[in-house]
Short mmCIF file of C-alpha atoms in Angstrom, two decimals:
data_model
loop_
_atom_site.label_atom_id
_atom_site.label_comp_id
_atom_site.label_asym_id
_atom_site.label_seq_id
_atom_site.Cartn_x
_atom_site.Cartn_y
_atom_site.Cartn_z
CA MET A 75 -35.87 32.44 57.07
CA GLU A 76 -35.61 33.87 53.59
CA LYS A 77 -31.97 34.25 52.71
CA ARG A 78 -30.92 37.22 50.66
CA HIS A 79 -27.17 37.11 50.92
CA ILE A 80 -26.35 33.40 51.07
CA ILE A 81 -27.65 30.72 48.71
CA THR A 82 -26.82 27.16 49.72
CA VAL A 83 -26.23 24.94 46.71
CA ASN A 84 -26.66 21.66 48.58
CA PRO A 85 -28.69 22.00 51.77
CA ASP A 86 -28.77 18.19 51.92
CA ALA A 87 -24.96 18.09 52.27
CA ALA A 88 -24.75 17.11 55.90
CA GLN A 89 -26.93 14.04 55.42
CA ALA A 90 -25.40 12.99 52.10
CA PHE A 91 -21.94 12.84 53.67
CA SER A 92 -23.07 10.46 56.36
CA LEU A 93 -25.39 8.07 54.57
CA HIS A 94 -24.39 4.44 54.05
CA THR A 95 -21.04 5.07 55.68
CA GLY A 96 -18.35 2.60 54.83
CA CYS A 97 -20.17 -0.19 52.98
CA GLY A 98 -17.20 -0.35 50.61
CA GLU A 99 -19.28 -1.18 47.53
CA CYS A 100 -18.44 2.02 45.64
CA PRO A 101 -16.17 2.02 42.60
CA THR A 102 -12.41 2.35 42.94
CA SER A 103 -11.41 5.79 41.77
CA CYS A 104 -8.33 4.67 39.87
CA GLN A 105 -10.41 2.24 37.81
CA SER A 106 -12.27 5.06 36.10
CA ALA A 107 -10.61 7.75 34.04
CA CYS A 108 -7.75 8.71 36.29
CA LYS A 109 -4.66 6.68 36.54
CA THR A 110 -2.32 9.32 37.85
CA SER A 111 -4.28 11.92 39.80
CA CYS A 112 -6.61 10.71 42.47
CA THR A 113 -10.19 11.93 42.63
CA VAL A 114 -12.99 10.46 44.73
CA ALA A 115 -15.67 13.11 44.94
CA ASN A 116 -17.01 12.60 41.44
CA GLN A 117 -18.27 9.14 42.28
CA VAL A 118 -21.81 8.27 43.14
CA CYS A 119 -22.54 6.23 46.24
CA ILE A 120 -23.77 2.92 44.90
CA LYS A 121 -26.54 2.73 47.51
CA GLU A 122 -27.68 6.26 46.77
CA GLN A 123 -27.74 5.41 43.07
CA LYS A 124 -30.20 2.59 43.79
CA ALA A 125 -32.36 4.62 46.15
CA MET B 5 -12.92 24.97 58.29
CA VAL B 6 -14.49 27.20 55.64
CA HIS B 7 -12.80 27.86 52.30
CA THR B 8 -13.80 31.02 50.47
CA PHE B 9 -12.88 31.83 46.90
CA ALA B 10 -14.01 33.91 43.97
CA LEU B 11 -14.19 32.47 40.48
CA HIS B 12 -15.43 34.36 37.46
CA ASP B 13 -18.80 35.87 38.43
CA LEU B 14 -19.29 33.98 41.70
CA LYS B 15 -18.11 34.26 45.28
CA LEU B 16 -18.27 30.92 47.03
CA ALA B 17 -17.75 29.33 50.42
CA LEU B 18 -17.21 25.63 51.02
CA ASP B 19 -17.93 24.37 54.51
CA VAL B 20 -15.34 21.61 54.53
CA GLU B 21 -16.75 19.30 57.20
CA SER B 22 -20.37 19.28 56.04
CA GLY B 23 -19.57 19.57 52.32
CA ALA B 24 -22.06 22.44 51.98
CA LEU B 25 -21.38 24.94 49.21
CA HIS B 26 -22.69 28.50 49.47
CA ILE B 27 -22.99 31.28 46.93
CA LEU B 28 -22.38 34.62 48.62
CA ASP B 29 -22.97 38.23 47.75
CA ASP B 30 -20.26 40.78 48.49
CA ALA B 31 -21.35 41.46 52.06
CA ALA B 32 -21.69 37.79 52.99
CA PHE B 33 -18.39 36.97 51.30
CA CYS B 34 -16.69 39.66 53.35
CA ALA B 35 -18.25 38.39 56.59
CA VAL B 36 -17.53 34.71 56.04
CA ARG B 37 -13.93 35.44 55.07
CA LEU B 38 -13.39 37.48 58.22
CA LEU B 39 -15.01 34.85 60.43
CA ALA B 40 -12.99 32.11 58.75
CA ALA B 41 -9.86 34.10 59.51
CA GLY B 42 -10.77 34.05 63.20
CA ILE B 43 -12.09 37.61 63.57
CA GLY B 44 -14.69 37.93 66.35
CA ARG B 45 -18.38 38.27 65.49
CA GLN B 46 -18.83 41.72 66.96
CA GLU B 47 -15.90 43.05 65.01
CA VAL B 48 -17.18 41.44 61.80
CA HIS B 49 -20.63 42.89 62.40
CA ALA B 50 -19.13 46.33 62.92
CA LYS B 51 -17.05 46.10 59.76
CA LEU B 52 -20.08 45.03 57.76
CA GLN B 53 -22.15 47.83 59.18
CA ALA B 54 -19.50 50.36 58.24
CA GLU B 55 -19.24 49.09 54.70
CA TYR B 56 -22.72 47.85 53.82
CA GLY B 57 -25.09 49.53 56.29
CA LYS B 58 -26.95 48.44 59.40
CA GLN B 59 -29.73 46.43 57.77
CA THR B 60 -27.46 44.44 55.46
CA ALA B 61 -25.04 43.71 58.30
CA SER B 62 -27.80 42.33 60.50
CA GLN B 63 -29.27 40.25 57.70
CA VAL B 64 -25.90 38.75 56.78
CA MET B 65 -25.03 37.85 60.36
CA ALA B 66 -28.48 36.31 60.87
CA GLU B 67 -28.14 34.23 57.71
CA ILE B 68 -24.72 33.01 58.79
CA GLU B 69 -26.13 31.98 62.16
CA ALA B 70 -29.01 30.15 60.49
CA ALA B 71 -26.60 28.21 58.27
CA GLU B 72 -24.51 27.37 61.33
CA GLU B 73 -27.56 26.08 63.17
CA GLN B 74 -28.34 23.81 60.21
CA GLY B 75 -24.80 22.41 60.36
CA LEU B 76 -23.90 23.91 56.98
CA LEU B 77 -21.36 26.55 57.96
CA PHE B 78 -18.44 26.46 60.39
CA SER B 79 -19.46 22.92 61.21
CA VAL B 80 -17.30 20.91 63.56
CA SER B 81 -14.83 18.23 62.49
CA ARG B 82 -16.43 14.89 61.92
CA ARG B 83 -15.19 11.66 63.44
CA VAL B 84 -15.05 8.88 60.90
CA ASP B 85 -14.23 5.28 61.66
CA LEU B 86 -11.63 4.40 59.04
CA ALA B 87 -11.14 0.78 59.99
CA THR B 88 -11.25 -1.58 57.02
CA ASP B 89 -11.80 -5.32 56.80
CA GLY B 90 -8.92 -5.90 54.38
CA ALA B 91 -11.14 -6.97 51.49
CA VAL B 92 -9.82 -6.49 47.94
CA LYS B 93 -12.47 -5.30 45.50
CA ALA B 94 -10.51 -4.15 42.47
CA LEU B 95 -7.58 -5.43 40.43
CA CYS B 96 -5.55 -3.72 37.77
CA LEU B 97 -4.57 -6.60 35.52
CA HIS B 98 -1.39 -5.91 33.55
CA LEU B 99 -2.20 -8.02 30.51
CA ALA B 100 0.86 -6.72 28.71
CA HIS B 101 4.18 -5.34 29.82
CA ASP B 102 4.72 -4.32 26.28
CA CYS B 103 3.35 -1.61 24.06
CA ASN B 104 3.03 -0.69 20.41
CA LEU B 105 3.78 2.96 21.25
CA ARG B 106 6.75 4.62 22.93
CA CYS B 107 5.14 7.57 24.67
CA LYS B 108 7.76 9.92 26.07
CA TYR B 109 6.00 10.59 29.38
CA CYS B 110 5.07 6.97 30.09
CA PHE B 111 5.40 6.15 33.80
CA ALA B 112 5.74 2.50 32.80
CA GLY B 113 8.99 3.08 30.91
CA THR B 114 7.33 2.74 27.47
CA GLY B 115 5.29 -0.20 28.64
CA ASN B 116 7.77 -2.67 30.13
CA TYR B 117 7.99 -1.17 33.64
CA GLY B 118 11.75 -1.33 33.46
CA GLY B 119 11.78 -5.11 32.99
CA ALA B 120 11.37 -7.66 30.23
CA ARG B 121 8.60 -7.16 27.69
CA GLY B 122 5.92 -9.85 27.89
CA LEU B 123 2.26 -10.79 28.07
CA MET B 124 0.21 -12.24 30.92
CA PRO B 125 -0.54 -15.94 30.39
CA LEU B 126 -4.16 -17.04 30.67
CA ASP B 127 -3.54 -19.16 33.75
CA VAL B 128 -2.24 -16.11 35.61
CA ALA B 129 -5.25 -14.04 34.54
CA LYS B 130 -7.64 -16.76 35.70
CA ALA B 131 -5.78 -17.11 39.00
CA ALA B 132 -6.12 -13.34 39.44
CA VAL B 133 -9.90 -13.62 39.02
CA ASP B 134 -9.98 -16.45 41.57
CA PHE B 135 -7.85 -14.40 43.97
CA LEU B 136 -10.16 -11.39 43.64
CA LEU B 137 -13.32 -13.41 44.25
CA GLN B 138 -11.75 -14.96 47.30
CA ALA B 139 -10.22 -11.75 48.69
CA ALA B 140 -13.41 -9.74 48.14
CA ALA B 141 -15.03 -11.44 51.12
CA GLY B 142 -18.55 -9.96 51.42
CA ARG B 143 -18.18 -7.28 48.71
CA LYS B 144 -20.66 -7.64 45.88
CA HIS B 145 -19.40 -5.05 43.37
CA LEU B 146 -15.94 -5.88 42.03
CA GLU B 147 -13.79 -4.42 39.28
CA ILE B 148 -11.03 -5.50 36.94
CA ASP B 149 -9.18 -3.01 34.77
CA PHE B 150 -7.18 -4.42 31.86
CA PHE B 151 -4.04 -2.37 31.73
CA GLY B 152 -0.53 -2.38 30.38
CA GLY B 153 1.55 -1.39 28.46
CA GLU B 154 -1.08 -1.94 25.86
CA PRO B 155 -3.56 -4.58 27.07
CA LEU B 156 -5.08 -5.16 23.64
CA LEU B 157 -1.78 -6.75 22.57
CA ASN B 158 -3.09 -9.64 24.65
CA PHE B 159 -6.66 -9.60 23.38
CA PRO B 160 -7.22 -13.41 23.41
CA VAL B 161 -6.45 -13.49 27.14
CA LEU B 162 -8.66 -10.46 27.75
CA LYS B 163 -11.59 -12.24 26.10
CA GLU B 164 -11.06 -15.48 27.99
CA THR B 165 -10.70 -13.60 31.27
CA VAL B 166 -13.98 -11.75 30.78
CA ALA B 167 -15.83 -15.02 30.07
CA TYR B 168 -14.19 -16.79 32.99
CA GLY B 169 -14.67 -13.86 35.37
CA ARG B 170 -18.34 -13.41 34.56
CA GLN B 171 -19.08 -17.08 35.01
CA LYS B 172 -17.21 -17.32 38.31
CA ALA B 173 -18.64 -14.05 39.64
CA GLU B 174 -22.20 -15.05 38.85
CA ALA B 175 -21.73 -18.35 40.61
CA ARG B 176 -20.72 -16.43 43.74
CA GLY B 177 -23.43 -13.79 43.46
CA LYS B 178 -20.96 -11.00 42.64
CA LYS B 179 -21.04 -8.29 40.00
CA LEU B 180 -17.77 -7.92 38.12
CA LYS B 181 -17.20 -4.78 36.06
CA PHE B 182 -14.49 -4.73 33.41
CA THR B 183 -12.64 -1.72 32.06
CA VAL B 184 -9.87 -1.55 29.49
CA THR B 185 -7.38 1.29 29.26
CA THR B 186 -5.96 1.41 25.74
CA ASN B 187 -3.84 3.69 23.59
CA ALA B 188 -6.30 2.90 20.75
CA TYR B 189 -3.47 2.79 18.24
CA ASN B 190 -4.29 -0.57 16.72
CA VAL B 191 -7.80 -1.84 17.40
CA PRO B 192 -9.03 -4.29 14.76
CA GLU B 193 -12.72 -4.35 13.91
CA GLU B 194 -13.37 -7.60 15.76
CA VAL B 195 -11.84 -6.12 18.92
CA LYS B 196 -13.92 -2.96 18.66
CA ASP B 197 -17.06 -5.03 18.13
CA TYR B 198 -16.26 -7.28 21.05
CA LEU B 199 -15.55 -4.43 23.51
CA ASN B 200 -18.75 -2.65 22.53
CA ARG B 201 -20.92 -5.75 22.43
CA GLU B 202 -19.70 -6.95 25.83
CA GLU B 203 -20.11 -3.46 27.32
CA ILE B 204 -16.54 -3.28 28.57
CA SER B 205 -15.92 0.24 29.89
CA ILE B 206 -13.10 1.87 28.02
CA VAL B 207 -10.52 4.56 28.65
CA LEU B 208 -9.03 5.83 25.40
CA SER B 209 -5.79 7.81 25.27
CA LEU B 210 -5.81 10.89 23.07
CA ASP B 211 -4.02 14.08 24.06
CA GLY B 212 -6.02 16.50 21.94
CA ARG B 213 -4.42 18.40 19.09
CA ARG B 214 -2.39 16.43 16.56
CA GLU B 215 0.86 18.26 17.27
CA VAL B 216 0.45 17.86 21.03
CA HIS B 217 -0.41 14.17 20.81
CA ASP B 218 2.28 13.34 18.25
CA ARG B 219 4.99 15.08 20.21
CA MET B 220 4.58 12.55 23.03
CA ARG B 221 2.71 9.52 21.71
CA VAL B 222 4.88 7.99 19.03
CA THR B 223 5.43 4.58 17.49
CA PRO B 224 8.68 2.63 18.06
CA ALA B 225 9.83 4.13 14.75
CA GLY B 226 9.16 7.62 16.09
CA ARG B 227 6.09 8.41 14.00
CA GLY B 228 3.03 10.13 15.41
CA SER B 229 -0.02 8.04 16.28
CA TRP B 230 -2.75 10.73 16.31
CA GLU B 231 -4.46 9.88 13.05
CA SER B 232 -4.95 6.17 13.75
CA VAL B 233 -5.85 6.78 17.39
CA LEU B 234 -8.45 9.41 16.55
CA GLN B 235 -10.08 7.21 13.94
CA ASN B 236 -10.25 4.24 16.32
CA CYS B 237 -11.58 6.35 19.18
CA ARG B 238 -14.34 7.77 17.01
CA GLN B 239 -15.38 4.33 15.79
CA ILE B 240 -15.33 2.79 19.28
CA VAL B 241 -17.33 5.63 20.83
CA ALA B 242 -19.86 5.64 17.99
CA GLY B 243 -20.21 1.87 18.34
CA ARG B 244 -21.27 2.23 21.98
CA GLY B 245 -23.72 5.05 21.44
CA GLY B 246 -21.41 7.69 22.86
CA ASP B 247 -21.52 6.20 26.34
CA ASN B 248 -19.45 4.10 28.76
CA TYR B 249 -16.05 5.57 27.81
CA TYR B 250 -13.61 8.26 28.79
CA LEU B 251 -11.28 9.98 26.39
CA ARG B 252 -8.23 10.54 28.53
CA GLY B 253 -5.41 12.88 27.69
CA THR B 254 -2.25 13.97 29.46
CA TYR B 255 -0.90 17.48 29.45
CA THR B 256 2.70 18.51 30.01
CA ARG B 257 4.43 21.87 30.21
CA HIS B 258 4.50 21.82 26.41
CA ASN B 259 0.73 22.36 26.24
CA LEU B 260 -0.27 24.53 29.15
CA ASP B 261 -2.92 25.94 26.80
CA PHE B 262 -4.76 22.63 27.17
CA CYS B 263 -8.19 24.21 26.65
CA GLN B 264 -7.28 23.98 22.99
CA ASP B 265 -6.91 20.22 23.41
CA VAL B 266 -10.27 19.93 25.12
CA LYS B 267 -11.79 21.92 22.25
CA GLU B 268 -10.15 19.56 19.80
CA MET B 269 -11.65 16.54 21.58
CA VAL B 270 -15.09 18.12 21.67
CA GLY B 271 -14.75 19.14 18.05
CA HIS B 272 -14.42 15.49 17.14
CA GLY B 273 -17.64 14.67 18.98
CA PHE B 274 -16.30 13.38 22.30
CA ARG B 275 -18.22 14.34 25.42
CA LEU B 276 -16.70 12.31 28.27
CA LEU B 277 -13.24 13.68 28.84
CA SER B 278 -10.33 13.56 31.21
CA LEU B 279 -7.13 15.52 30.86
CA GLU B 280 -4.53 14.88 33.49
CA PRO B 281 -1.26 16.52 34.41
CA ALA B 282 1.80 14.42 33.62
CA VAL B 283 3.49 13.27 36.82
CA LEU B 284 7.18 13.06 36.01
CA SER B 285 10.55 13.51 37.63
CA PRO B 286 10.98 17.26 38.15
CA ALA B 287 14.12 17.09 36.00
CA ALA B 288 12.19 15.88 32.95
CA GLU B 289 11.82 18.39 30.13
CA GLU B 290 8.04 17.87 30.04
CA ALA B 291 7.50 17.98 33.81
CA LEU B 292 5.20 20.65 35.21
CA GLN B 293 7.02 23.13 37.41
CA GLU B 294 5.91 25.32 40.28
CA GLU B 295 6.40 28.39 38.08
CA ASP B 296 3.81 27.00 35.62
CA LEU B 297 1.04 27.10 38.20
CA PRO B 298 -0.36 30.60 37.50
CA VAL B 299 -0.75 29.70 33.82
CA ILE B 300 -2.30 26.30 34.62
CA PHE B 301 -4.72 27.80 37.15
CA ALA B 302 -5.84 30.39 34.61
CA GLU B 303 -6.29 27.64 32.04
CA TYR B 304 -8.44 25.57 34.41
CA GLU B 305 -10.59 28.63 35.12
CA LYS B 306 -10.92 29.21 31.39
CA LEU B 307 -11.92 25.58 30.95
CA ALA B 308 -14.61 25.88 33.64
CA ALA B 309 -16.09 28.87 31.80
CA LEU B 310 -15.93 27.01 28.50
CA LEU B 311 -17.65 23.95 29.93
CA TRP B 312 -20.42 26.12 31.34
CA GLU B 313 -20.84 27.87 28.01
CA TRP B 314 -21.28 24.50 26.29
CA GLU B 315 -23.64 23.25 28.99
CA GLU B 316 -25.84 26.31 28.73
CA ALA B 317 -26.01 25.76 25.00
CA GLY B 318 -27.26 22.21 25.60
CA GLN B 319 -23.94 20.52 24.78
CA LYS B 320 -22.83 19.19 28.13
CA VAL B 321 -19.26 17.94 28.25
CA TYR B 322 -18.23 15.84 31.28
CA PHE B 323 -14.75 16.76 32.41
CA PHE B 324 -13.74 14.03 34.84
CA HIS B 325 -11.94 16.16 37.40
CA PHE B 326 -14.61 18.86 37.53
CA GLU B 327 -17.48 16.43 38.05
CA LEU B 328 -18.18 16.60 41.78
CA ASP B 329 -21.28 15.07 43.25
CA LEU B 330 -22.45 17.28 46.11
CA HIS B 331 -25.73 15.46 46.67
CA GLN B 332 -25.16 11.72 46.28
CA GLY B 333 -21.41 11.47 46.40
CA PRO B 334 -19.37 9.03 48.39
CA CYS B 335 -19.61 8.82 52.18
CA ALA B 336 -17.03 10.50 54.38
CA LYS B 337 -15.17 7.22 54.90
CA LYS B 338 -14.67 6.66 51.19
CA ARG B 339 -13.60 10.27 50.79
CA LEU B 340 -10.91 9.90 53.41
CA LEU B 341 -9.72 6.44 52.40
CA GLY B 342 -9.24 7.55 48.80
CA CYS B 343 -8.34 5.24 45.95
CA GLY B 344 -7.67 2.21 48.14
CA ALA B 345 -4.32 1.39 46.53
CA GLY B 346 -2.55 -1.27 48.53
CA SER B 347 -5.65 -2.14 50.49
CA SER B 348 -8.86 -2.58 48.51
CA TYR B 349 -7.13 -2.16 45.15
CA LEU B 350 -4.10 -4.09 43.86
CA ALA B 351 -2.24 -4.48 40.57
CA VAL B 352 -1.21 -7.80 39.04
CA THR B 353 1.86 -8.03 36.80
CA PRO B 354 2.15 -10.62 33.98
CA ASP B 355 4.08 -12.98 36.28
CA GLY B 356 1.20 -12.92 38.78
CA LYS B 357 2.83 -10.71 41.42
CA LEU B 358 0.64 -8.33 43.39
CA TYR B 359 1.53 -4.68 43.96
CA PRO B 360 -0.29 -1.80 45.70
CA CYS B 361 -1.22 -0.28 42.33
CA HIS B 362 -0.13 -0.08 38.72
CA GLN B 363 2.41 2.62 39.51
CA PHE B 364 4.32 0.36 41.91
CA ALA B 365 4.44 -2.58 39.49
CA GLY B 366 7.85 -4.20 39.38
CA GLU B 367 9.17 -2.47 42.52
CA ALA B 368 10.32 -5.46 44.57
CA ASP B 369 10.04 -3.64 47.91
CA PHE B 370 6.32 -3.20 47.28
CA CYS B 371 5.39 -6.73 46.15
CA VAL B 372 2.58 -7.79 48.51
CA GLY B 373 2.16 -11.34 47.22
CA ASN B 374 1.04 -13.23 44.15
CA VAL B 375 -2.24 -14.45 42.72
CA LYS B 376 -1.59 -18.10 43.50
CA GLU B 377 -0.44 -17.80 47.12
CA GLY B 378 -2.34 -14.62 47.95
CA ILE B 379 -1.01 -11.91 50.26
CA THR B 380 2.45 -12.80 51.55
CA ALA B 381 3.52 -9.37 52.81
CA PRO B 382 0.58 -8.01 54.82
CA GLU B 383 2.83 -5.42 56.45
CA ILE B 384 3.07 -3.56 53.13
CA ARG B 385 -0.71 -3.43 52.88
CA ARG B 386 -0.88 -2.12 56.43
CA ARG B 387 1.50 0.70 55.47
CA PHE B 388 -0.88 1.78 52.72
CA ALA B 389 -3.99 1.39 54.84
CA ALA B 390 -2.40 3.66 57.45
CA VAL B 391 -1.89 6.63 55.11
CA ASP B 392 -5.47 7.75 54.62
CA SER B 393 -5.99 11.49 54.39
CA ALA B 394 -6.87 11.72 58.08
CA ALA B 395 -3.32 10.63 58.85
CA LYS B 396 -1.56 13.22 56.67
CA ALA B 397 -0.54 16.52 58.22
CA GLU B 398 -0.95 18.38 54.92
CA CYS B 399 -4.52 17.08 54.51
CA ALA B 400 -5.60 18.18 57.98
CA VAL B 401 -5.35 21.81 56.91
CA CYS B 402 -6.54 21.37 53.31
CA PHE B 403 -10.06 22.35 52.20
CA ALA B 404 -10.04 19.67 49.48
CA ARG B 405 -9.44 16.71 51.78
CA TYR B 406 -12.91 15.24 51.24
CA PHE B 407 -12.50 15.48 47.46
CA CYS B 408 -9.18 13.82 46.69
CA GLY B 409 -8.87 11.03 49.24
CA GLY B 410 -5.43 12.20 50.31
CA GLY B 411 -3.90 12.17 46.86
CA CYS B 412 -2.07 9.51 44.89
CA HIS B 413 0.12 7.20 47.00
CA ALA B 414 2.41 6.53 44.06
CA ALA B 415 2.98 10.24 43.43
CA ALA B 416 3.71 10.74 47.14
CA TRP B 417 6.25 7.93 47.12
CA HIS B 418 7.90 8.68 43.80
CA GLN B 419 8.18 12.41 44.42
CA ASN B 420 8.87 12.43 48.18
CA ARG B 421 9.84 8.87 49.13
CA ASP B 422 7.20 9.19 51.82
CA LEU B 423 3.70 7.70 51.51
CA ALA B 424 2.40 10.07 54.16
CA ARG B 425 3.57 13.22 52.39
CA PRO B 426 1.39 14.13 49.41
CA TYR B 427 2.86 15.35 46.14
CA ALA B 428 2.63 19.12 46.72
CA LEU B 429 2.33 20.24 43.09
CA GLY B 430 -0.41 17.67 42.51
CA CYS B 431 -2.27 18.97 45.57
CA LYS B 432 -2.18 22.54 44.25
CA LEU B 433 -3.58 21.40 40.91
CA HIS B 434 -6.23 19.34 42.61
CA ARG B 435 -7.38 22.24 44.77
CA LYS B 436 -7.84 24.39 41.69
CA ARG B 437 -9.81 21.64 39.95
CA VAL B 438 -12.05 21.29 43.01
CA GLU B 439 -12.74 25.04 42.94
CA CYS B 440 -13.66 24.80 39.26
CA GLY B 441 -15.92 21.82 39.94
CA LEU B 442 -17.65 23.67 42.77
CA TYR B 443 -18.09 26.70 40.53
CA LEU B 444 -19.88 24.55 37.95
CA GLN B 445 -22.12 23.07 40.62
CA ALA B 446 -23.09 26.57 41.75
CA LYS B 447 -23.79 27.67 38.17
CA ARG B 448 -26.04 24.63 37.62
CA MET B 449 -27.97 25.32 40.79
CA LEU B 450 -28.52 28.95 39.85
CA ALA B 451 -29.64 28.03 36.36
CA LYS B 452 -31.98 25.32 37.65
CA THR B 453 -33.68 27.64 40.10
CA GLY B 454 -33.83 30.53 37.66
CA ARG B 455 -31.71 32.84 39.82
#
């Protein structure tokens, strides 16, 4: 169906959230640029990065 | 849960459970907002029809239903198994509880964490590496962050630890990534060359404008450090081809116009930036207050527009807290477990004691063990493992819960004396940053598809 009123930025969202669940190989958020305000969503899944 | 918001020229809806982001026109925005507020479909349809006409109303409702069928709108709560195996995969190694600066907002009490000033001996650093390799169990990717105080005060131990860690990690088939967080005040040429040559990731502390930086980041004699720091940062970043670094600043209520500081950083050629709110006792003169929020929110929105302007002009600047990965980001489990402090991430003080993270260093009630004996207080680790965002009442009703990991444990404890109660002001700032990050994602998508 052609959408005229709603544009989905990431139609792959539902799958991306669930892939490689819980392997624990991803970076630790506090080891990057934040040391006082936690952020996790800017990290790339290490398995996705390889794929 | 669906979160709707308008930012600059866009109206957006985030479907919290699927992570789907939608750009909406006025009619769709109106409909999704009403549905999210619990208004029945027939009533929403009627309201749309009255305001936008029959055809538009039918189209909008059909598009909403299609998105729902695809699991991208009003999706149901996901069940995520949050059990962990107790492995430790990252250490924050406090090479120095001493510093050559006396920054006024330092959470580490100007570098000594409220105790004696001192450096980590090499045998402790090596024991920390051994502990990590042992505690990592089956994990392959491990991290060590050299921290302080000022870790470069203990450069010989840093160098030896990198050599030792790499050798030991390779022998065990592990990959060990090193990062150093430095104030960049005094970085001799040989140190710069070493850090660049060995590809050690680096976090450099610069607050932006000279007057902003020098107000907070002073030498023991009270002089500003901006000039030396800027020069060192430029040389280090140039020496690594402008990659593998973050220029990290802190803002306080003295520089709520922090876009000017970002502009200053960019003006000096830096492209990988982070600017974080100071987390201080509410009584501190520099501490952000609830009444500052409208000004801060406006400033973040201004920053989002500025970043997009630069990106469109081909000068992309990465602002750490706006960089959200909507396509290949972390899995739901990682998003809910957050930073891992106290469980997969621990800090090591110069005497070899282990703490849940750098912000708990020296707090005896939170000492979980030491690098030679390992974990001696597993009950403390269990306390931290139990406060993932799924366990926090505030997170259950927050649209940003898959973006922040439940917030900073240290901020929760130091502000509320309760690990399960997030630092409210920090949450409000984080939600605004998430909105700005989503806005930028939407702008990129529109530009990419020529819409």
